[in-house]
Coordinates of C-alpha atoms in Angstrom, one line a residue:
X3 CA -19.4 67.9 87.0
X4 CA -19.6 67.6 90.9
X5 CA -16.4 66.1 92.3
X6 CA -17.7 66.2 95.4
X7 CA -20.6 64.0 95.1
X8 CA -18.2 62.0 93.4
X9 CA -16.5 61.3 95.7
X10 CA -19.0 60.9 98.6
X11 CA -20.3 58.4 95.9
X12 CA -17.1 56.6 96.5
X13 CA -16.4 56.2 100.2
X14 CA -20.2 54.7 100.0
X15 CA -19.1 52.0 97.8
X16 CA -16.0 51.4 100.2
X17 CA -18.1 50.8 103.2
X18 CA -20.5 48.9 101.4
X19 CA -17.7 46.6 100.0
X20 CA -16.7 47.1 104.1
X21 CA -20.3 45.2 105.0
X22 CA -20.6 43.3 102.3
X23 CA -23.7 44.1 101.2
X24 CA -25.1 43.2 98.1
X25 CA -27.5 46.3 96.9
X26 CA -27.1 49.8 97.5
X27 CA -28.2 53.1 96.3
X28 CA -26.2 56.1 95.2
X29 CA -27.9 59.5 93.7
X30 CA -29.5 59.6 90.6
X31 CA -27.0 61.4 88.6
X32 CA -25.5 61.4 83.7
X33 CA -22.1 61.5 85.7
X34 CA -22.7 58.6 88.6
X35 CA -25.0 56.5 86.0
X36 CA -21.8 56.8 84.0
X37 CA -19.5 55.6 86.0
X38 CA -21.9 52.4 87.4
X39 CA -22.1 51.5 83.9
X40 CA -18.9 52.1 83.0
X41 CA -18.3 49.6 86.0
X42 CA -20.4 47.6 84.9
X43 CA -19.6 47.2 81.7
X44 CA -15.8 45.9 82.6
X45 CA -17.1 43.6 85.8
X46 CA -16.9 45.3 88.4
X47 CA -20.0 45.3 89.4
X48 CA -23.5 43.0 88.1
X49 CA -26.1 45.5 88.0
X50 CA -26.7 49.0 87.7
X51 CA -31.0 49.8 87.7
X52 CA -32.9 53.7 87.8
X53 CA -35.5 53.0 90.6
X54 CA -37.0 55.4 93.0
X55 CA -36.4 55.4 97.3
X56 CA -36.8 51.7 97.6
X57 CA -34.8 48.7 96.0
X58 CA -36.1 46.7 93.2
X59 CA -37.3 43.3 92.2
X60 CA -35.1 41.4 92.1
X61 CA -35.9 40.3 88.7
X62 CA -35.2 43.6 87.8
X63 CA -31.4 43.8 89.5
X64 CA -30.9 40.6 87.8
X65 CA -31.9 42.2 83.8
X66 CA -34.7 39.5 83.7
X67 CA -38.5 40.1 82.8
X68 CA -41.5 38.8 84.6
X69 CA -44.5 38.3 82.9
X70 CA -46.5 41.2 85.8
X71 CA -44.0 43.9 84.3
X72 CA -46.1 45.9 82.5
X73 CA -49.1 45.8 85.1
X74 CA -46.8 46.9 87.5
X75 CA -44.5 49.2 85.4
X76 CA -41.2 51.7 87.1
X77 CA -42.8 54.8 89.0
X78 CA -42.7 57.5 86.4
X79 CA -39.6 60.5 86.6
X80 CA -42.3 64.1 87.4
X81 CA -41.3 66.9 88.4
X82 CA -41.7 66.4 92.4
X83 CA -40.0 63.2 92.7
X84 CA -36.6 63.8 90.6
X85 CA -34.7 64.6 93.1
X86 CA -36.0 60.8 95.2
X87 CA -34.9 59.1 92.1
X88 CA -32.0 56.8 93.0
X89 CA -29.6 54.3 91.3
X90 CA -29.3 51.1 92.6
X91 CA -26.2 48.7 92.5
X92 CA -26.1 45.7 92.5
X93 CA -22.5 44.5 94.0
X94 CA -20.4 40.8 93.1
X95 CA -18.3 39.0 95.2
X96 CA -15.8 36.0 94.3
X97 CA -14.9 33.8 97.2
X98 CA -16.4 35.4 100.4
X99 CA -14.4 38.9 98.7
X100 CA -15.7 42.2 96.7
X101 CA -14.9 41.4 93.0
X102 CA -14.6 46.2 92.9
X103 CA -11.9 46.4 95.7
X104 CA -11.1 50.1 96.6
X105 CA -11.9 53.6 95.5
X106 CA -10.4 56.6 95.6
X107 CA -10.7 60.0 94.0
X108 CA -7.8 61.6 91.7
X109 CA -8.5 64.3 91.4
X110 CA -10.5 66.6 93.9
X111 CA -12.7 69.6 93.8
X112 CA -10.1 72.4 93.9
X113 CA -6.9 70.3 91.9
X114 CA -8.6 68.6 88.7
X115 CA -6.8 66.1 87.4
X116 CA -6.1 66.0 83.6
X117 CA -4.1 63.6 80.8
X118 CA -3.4 64.1 77.7
X119 CA -2.9 60.5 75.4
X120 CA 1.0 60.6 75.6
X121 CA 0.5 60.7 79.8
X122 CA -2.3 58.2 79.8
X123 CA 0.4 55.5 77.6
X124 CA 3.0 56.0 80.4
X125 CA 0.0 55.3 83.2
X126 CA -1.1 52.0 81.2
X127 CA 3.1 51.0 81.1
X128 CA 3.3 51.3 85.3
X129 CA 5.3 54.6 85.1
X130 CA 4.2 57.7 86.7
X131 CA 2.9 60.6 85.4
X132 CA 2.5 63.5 86.8
X133 CA -0.6 63.7 89.7
X134 CA -1.0 59.6 88.8
X135 CA 0.4 56.8 89.4
X136 CA 0.9 54.1 87.1
X137 CA -1.0 51.4 87.3
X138 CA 1.2 48.6 88.6
X139 CA -1.2 45.2 88.8
X140 CA -3.7 44.0 86.3
X141 CA -6.0 43.9 88.5
X142 CA -5.9 48.0 88.8
X143 CA -8.4 50.6 86.8
X144 CA -8.4 53.7 87.1
X145 CA -11.6 55.9 84.9
X146 CA -11.3 59.1 82.7
X147 CA -13.7 61.1 81.8
X148 CA -13.7 62.2 78.0
X149 CA -15.4 63.9 75.3
X150 CA -16.8 60.0 74.6
X151 CA -17.4 59.4 77.5
X152 CA -16.5 57.8 80.8
X153 CA -14.0 54.9 80.3
X154 CA -11.4 53.1 81.8
X155 CA -7.7 54.2 81.0
X156 CA -6.6 51.3 79.0
X157 CA -10.1 51.8 76.3
X158 CA -8.9 55.5 76.0
X159 CA -5.6 54.4 74.6
X160 CA -7.2 52.2 72.0
X161 CA -9.9 55.1 71.7
X162 CA -7.3 58.0 71.3
X163 CA -7.9 60.0 73.6
X164 CA -7.1 62.2 75.9
X165 CA -9.3 63.9 79.2
X166 CA -9.5 63.7 83.1
X167 CA -8.6 61.3 85.4
X168 CA -11.5 60.9 88.1
X169 CA -10.9 57.6 90.4
X170 CA -8.4 54.6 90.6
X171 CA -9.9 50.9 91.3
X172 CA -7.7 48.7 93.1
X173 CA -9.0 45.2 92.5
X174 CA -8.2 42.0 95.1

């Protein structure tokens, strides 16, 4: 798990939100894919599509199958193009404001912050835990890497698992 690459992705997403772009791409890794799928599951990102260096067709971002998809097909993954694979993210906006708010890292490559179930309960109730600020506003989210995948903190409390705290999202 490369947290330095994740910090680059988080700063990229913050810059994309400031620029109000509808589509962006990030490097395709397992960690980035799991985090983006968690963001999509929480309704902060509209679409997550694996692709190459060129953006996917608009109907693929919307998840609508087209009649000529079988003819065109997606570019197969080979040893020569595996480094060029990208994750394409469709970003959401509500009344000209980005749905995905400011993101910031909690764990860093030098200091990985882990939290147990008791600490996660405190954080979800709004209290501070060691190295983790409590969730005080309704739009805030905290993403935790567990053995069951990357989940939001409230979901971790429901499933009774702790893990390493990756990042915090403050929504508008």
